XYZ file of C-alpha atoms in Angstrom:
369
model
C 0.000 0.000 0.000
C 0.907 3.662 -0.207
C 1.055 4.917 3.356
C 1.335 8.313 5.011
C 3.532 7.897 8.097
C 3.404 10.335 11.002
C 7.009 10.969 12.039
C 7.516 12.539 15.477
C 11.283 12.108 15.528
C 11.016 9.561 18.342
C 11.848 5.881 18.419
C 8.229 4.667 18.174
C 7.225 6.357 14.913
C 10.679 5.664 13.462
C 10.438 1.946 14.245
C 6.903 1.873 12.821
C 8.236 3.334 9.569
C 11.053 0.784 9.475
C 8.613 -2.104 9.925
C 6.332 -0.844 7.155
C 9.244 -0.196 4.803
C 10.521 -3.711 5.375
C 7.047 -5.047 4.545
C 7.335 -3.442 1.134
C 4.939 -0.517 1.462
C 5.470 2.803 -0.303
C 5.945 5.430 2.427
C 5.579 9.186 2.586
C 6.742 10.689 5.880
C 5.209 13.741 7.556
C 6.231 15.704 10.624
C 4.028 18.390 12.094
C 5.551 21.630 13.293
C 3.157 22.541 16.077
C 4.720 24.945 18.532
C 7.454 27.558 18.195
C 9.673 26.899 21.203
C 11.403 30.248 20.643
C 8.367 32.432 21.205
C 9.600 33.326 24.666
C 6.748 31.508 26.413
C 8.257 28.086 27.197
C 11.418 29.489 28.780
C 13.516 29.121 31.930
C 14.256 31.817 34.511
C 16.882 33.293 32.189
C 14.469 33.567 29.270
C 16.133 30.741 27.340
C 13.940 28.197 25.503
C 13.304 25.107 27.583
C 14.524 21.840 26.081
C 11.640 19.814 24.675
C 11.574 16.164 23.636
C 8.433 16.480 21.562
C 7.556 18.655 18.593
C 10.836 20.598 18.754
C 13.103 21.507 15.838
C 15.467 18.734 16.944
C 12.602 16.265 16.557
C 11.937 17.537 13.036
C 15.609 17.005 12.177
C 15.556 13.507 13.694
C 12.434 12.571 11.724
C 13.991 13.819 8.478
C 17.168 11.860 9.196
C 15.225 8.627 9.765
C 13.302 9.131 6.510
C 16.606 9.601 4.691
C 18.069 6.496 6.349
C 15.046 4.409 5.304
C 14.822 6.010 1.875
C 11.411 7.617 1.532
C 10.239 11.220 0.915
C 9.622 13.459 3.902
C 7.648 16.671 4.412
C 7.049 19.097 7.275
C 3.538 20.420 7.863
C 3.368 23.768 9.639
C 0.307 23.566 11.866
C 1.382 26.121 14.457
C -1.684 28.334 13.946
C -4.123 25.404 14.136
C -2.310 23.941 17.162
C -2.533 27.212 19.067
C -6.199 27.660 18.163
C -7.370 24.075 18.766
C -5.057 22.901 21.550
C -3.188 25.666 23.398
C -5.997 28.187 23.732
C -8.554 25.582 24.950
C -5.878 24.311 27.393
C -5.497 27.788 28.884
C -9.261 28.411 28.976
C -9.853 25.073 30.696
C -7.458 25.875 33.531
C -9.020 29.321 33.944
C -12.382 27.553 34.243
C -11.154 25.489 37.186
C -10.554 22.317 35.162
C -7.469 20.177 34.515
C -7.255 19.580 30.752
C -5.425 16.829 28.883
C -4.492 18.434 25.548
C -2.796 15.329 24.115
C -6.189 13.732 23.381
C -7.561 16.570 21.270
C -4.136 17.051 19.672
C -3.949 13.414 18.597
C -7.473 13.065 17.227
C -8.601 16.520 16.164
C -5.335 17.961 14.906
C -2.611 15.428 14.146
C -4.664 12.537 12.846
C -7.358 14.661 11.215
C -4.820 16.822 9.365
C -2.694 13.912 8.207
C -5.739 11.867 7.240
C -7.017 14.615 4.950
C -3.591 15.170 3.399
C -3.027 11.445 2.912
C -6.338 11.088 1.076
C -5.413 13.966 -1.259
C -2.109 12.229 -2.071
C -3.753 8.906 -2.837
C -2.451 7.161 0.288
C -4.376 4.087 1.386
C -3.836 4.493 5.116
C -2.265 6.667 7.809
C 0.320 4.929 10.001
C 1.449 6.143 13.419
C 3.605 4.858 16.251
C 0.741 4.520 18.734
C 0.535 1.407 20.887
C -3.032 0.486 19.929
C -4.859 -1.866 17.545
C -7.683 -1.456 15.049
C -9.696 -4.245 13.453
C -12.630 -4.412 11.063
C -15.653 -6.391 12.258
C -17.766 -7.648 9.326
C -20.728 -8.636 11.480
C -21.239 -5.084 12.745
C -19.659 -3.331 9.731
C -17.560 -1.255 12.135
C -13.918 -0.621 12.828
C -13.032 -1.541 16.390
C -10.310 0.023 18.517
C -8.326 -2.053 21.015
C -5.663 -1.461 23.610
C -2.077 -2.239 22.695
C -0.911 -5.708 23.711
C 1.672 -4.067 25.970
C -0.744 -2.600 28.520
C 1.944 -0.489 30.192
C 2.493 1.379 26.930
C -1.118 1.256 25.707
C -2.171 4.562 24.098
C -5.774 3.787 23.160
C -6.794 6.337 25.831
C -5.638 9.104 23.481
C -7.509 7.783 20.437
C -11.124 7.392 21.575
C -12.258 10.434 19.542
C -11.300 8.842 16.209
C -14.295 8.447 13.912
C -15.208 5.322 11.975
C -13.942 7.024 8.821
C -10.588 7.783 10.443
C -10.276 4.317 11.955
C -10.881 2.799 8.518
C -7.595 4.344 7.378
C -5.629 3.992 10.625
C -2.651 1.651 10.854
C -0.798 0.986 14.115
C 2.235 -1.259 13.409
C 3.321 -1.294 17.073
C 0.014 -2.521 18.472
C 1.277 -6.037 19.159
C 4.741 -5.003 20.426
C 6.485 -4.054 23.648
C 8.801 -1.074 24.040
C 11.980 -3.217 24.199
C 10.906 -4.935 20.962
C 10.383 -1.554 19.314
C 13.821 -0.331 20.357
C 15.326 -3.524 18.998
C 13.712 -2.843 15.623
C 15.296 0.610 15.622
C 18.686 -0.880 16.492
C 18.409 -3.556 13.807
C 17.845 -0.824 11.227
C 20.645 1.314 12.712
C 18.298 4.251 13.183
C 19.860 7.324 14.766
C 17.012 7.596 17.291
C 17.248 4.016 18.596
C 18.381 5.133 22.074
C 16.448 8.402 22.194
C 14.609 8.999 25.471
C 10.849 9.413 25.634
C 8.864 12.602 26.039
C 6.917 12.692 29.303
C 5.508 16.218 29.524
C 3.084 18.189 27.378
C 5.139 19.361 24.412
C 4.493 23.079 24.847
C 5.065 22.928 28.638
C 8.324 20.931 28.801
C 9.056 21.812 32.431
C 5.595 20.721 33.603
C 4.876 24.153 35.124
C 1.403 24.663 33.682
C 0.565 27.727 35.757
C 3.817 29.414 34.766
C 3.096 28.713 31.110
C -0.403 30.198 31.407
C 1.019 33.307 33.093
C 3.547 33.831 30.295
C 1.137 32.941 27.490
C -1.522 35.421 28.585
C 1.128 38.083 29.119
C 2.392 37.511 25.559
C -1.172 37.913 24.276
C -1.728 41.138 26.248
C -4.421 39.265 28.120
C -2.990 39.185 31.640
C -6.310 40.592 32.855
C -7.776 37.103 32.261
C -5.576 35.647 34.985
C -7.484 34.743 38.147
C -6.234 36.661 41.146
C -5.858 35.523 44.709
C -8.914 34.049 46.349
C -10.261 32.069 49.244
C -9.392 28.564 50.353
C -12.519 27.092 51.911
C -13.556 23.834 53.538
C -16.633 21.771 52.720
C -18.812 23.979 54.939
C -17.694 27.117 53.093
C -15.596 28.421 55.964
C -12.521 30.359 54.840
C -9.328 28.567 55.930
C -6.711 30.422 53.886
C -5.850 32.150 50.607
C -4.862 30.775 47.217
C -2.629 32.307 44.536
C -4.891 31.696 41.510
C -7.153 28.742 40.670
C -5.009 27.780 37.647
C -2.311 26.690 40.118
C -4.450 23.894 41.560
C -5.960 20.595 40.481
C -8.324 18.091 42.081
C -6.402 15.718 44.362
C -3.448 18.068 44.832
C -1.790 17.889 48.251
C 1.437 19.854 48.017
C 1.594 23.607 47.616
C -1.782 24.361 49.188
C -0.133 26.574 51.782
C -2.047 25.589 54.908
C -1.361 22.932 57.499
C -3.704 20.832 59.586
C -3.698 17.830 61.904
C -4.351 15.669 58.813
C -3.177 16.156 55.214
C -5.409 18.438 53.157
C -6.215 17.985 49.474
C -7.888 20.074 46.787
C -11.355 18.575 46.396
C -13.116 21.217 44.260
C -12.370 24.378 42.266
C -15.086 27.006 41.758
C -14.044 29.423 39.025
C -17.127 31.645 39.396
C -16.445 32.215 43.082
C -12.669 32.114 42.607
C -12.516 29.572 45.434
C -10.491 26.430 46.015
C -12.114 23.904 48.328
C -9.852 21.720 50.454
C -10.649 18.673 52.507
C -9.497 15.268 53.643
C -8.612 12.315 51.461
C -11.960 10.556 51.856
C -13.688 13.641 50.426
C -11.956 12.941 47.094
C -13.949 9.740 46.638
C -17.056 9.751 44.461
C -19.168 7.267 42.523
C -20.700 9.385 39.770
C -19.770 11.935 37.155
C -21.059 13.391 33.896
C -19.165 13.232 30.598
C -19.858 15.279 27.457
C -18.828 15.070 23.805
C -19.331 11.303 23.752
C -17.937 9.268 20.861
C -19.155 5.674 20.696
C -16.575 3.545 18.896
C -17.784 -0.037 19.266
C -21.403 0.681 18.315
C -23.905 3.449 17.651
C -25.463 5.347 20.540
C -26.888 2.686 22.879
C -30.548 2.702 23.875
C -29.871 1.060 27.231
C -27.234 1.381 29.993
C -23.793 0.010 29.149
C -21.598 -1.881 31.598
C -17.894 -1.206 31.080
C -14.557 -0.619 32.755
C -14.002 3.128 32.903
C -10.822 5.184 33.148
C -10.983 8.769 34.395
C -7.365 9.663 33.556
C -4.514 8.087 31.666
C -2.875 6.299 34.612
C -6.144 5.313 36.285
C -6.850 1.611 36.624
C -10.174 0.997 34.821
C -13.041 0.430 37.258
C -16.419 -1.184 36.597
C -19.264 1.254 36.036
C -22.688 1.663 34.454
C -22.897 4.258 31.666
C -26.302 5.809 30.942
C -26.926 8.167 28.030
C -28.575 11.505 28.813
C -29.414 14.568 26.735
C -26.978 16.649 24.627
C -24.621 13.776 23.786
C -23.729 13.279 27.430
C -23.622 10.268 29.710
C -23.884 9.665 33.416
C -21.274 7.252 34.741
C -21.802 5.456 38.045
C -19.005 3.290 39.452
C -19.654 0.155 41.463
C -16.986 1.362 43.903
C -15.998 4.975 44.688
C -13.046 6.359 42.724
C -10.506 8.995 43.735
C -10.127 12.500 42.302
C -12.487 12.444 39.316
C -11.421 15.664 37.611
C -13.326 17.912 35.177
C -11.348 18.518 31.997
C -9.893 15.028 31.839
C -10.874 12.432 29.260
C -12.766 9.326 30.303
C -12.559 6.152 28.224
C -14.880 3.132 28.371
C -13.504 -0.392 27.858
C -14.951 -3.867 27.583
C -11.901 -6.047 28.022
C -9.287 -4.670 25.654
C -11.802 -2.952 23.381
C -12.466 0.789 23.476
C -16.253 1.118 23.635
C -16.215 4.914 23.634
C -15.181 7.955 25.575
C -15.942 11.540 26.519
C -14.853 14.577 28.512
C -15.475 14.814 32.258
C -17.499 17.942 33.016
C -18.799 19.596 36.126
C -22.295 18.413 36.968
């Protein structure tokens, strides 16, 4: 087949390309330039650009080098404007609304895959290949494409792909879905790829130091929008009594323990953030437990919208162990999820993904009730 290959400059996408090339496919490589690290926003205390291991110029160079080593054409897509509009700005707005966003989901499905899928179709490519640890299969009985977790559950990335449509899944190819990370690195070594020993990216690409609040401060300042920053406000307990002051709601997330700034006989955690009141509610660990939440923007992958409650294992964040729950559809493409057992720190802004075994049934965005 003729395949469009997403090249991030990392070992996973490079090994995926090597596997497909060895299988005899015709490849066209694409890297997406998403964020200008030299804008003066993602910087250290000296104003120097922070090193990034994702979506940086070094990654573009690495991707080009791998394409040259494997012998297929390579192009760079400049999507900086779309990335800022569709990923960065919603990320900032979500924090200012008292949520904790996960931009990698919308980046993967709405920007990276959608953009490459459209370009690939215009170039006559049969499928779009990426280095995700996930699997897709076509089920004739239901006439649907089904999405599954990667065989290596520790590296599984199906959580980031639940928004893919049936049309997109029909052209998706995940060569690493059956492999472990050591096996992938061995493929890169066998092909003498320059990135074989390259370390992995752990942080959000445009916030390489993990300081989300600092990024938001600098971003809004660069946009002459510092007036959007939330000021100091009240720390309250569950009864509404004021117990301290906070430095801005965008500096807090549900479940946070450190950096609250007040001490008590027992550890205190952030249990709620009220953007309208500019308040951060703190409490004890047991107050983080809850059974129910609402999710919006639902995408059903395994079937069309169900007409009855669905039993599934549900994740409420990437590293959360799926827990059994009942999912009931409600109005406005939303669902109500009720766990059999209480779960900790269910956080608005995060993605929730529904599984039945290894299959992705669907997913949505956790919202405030």
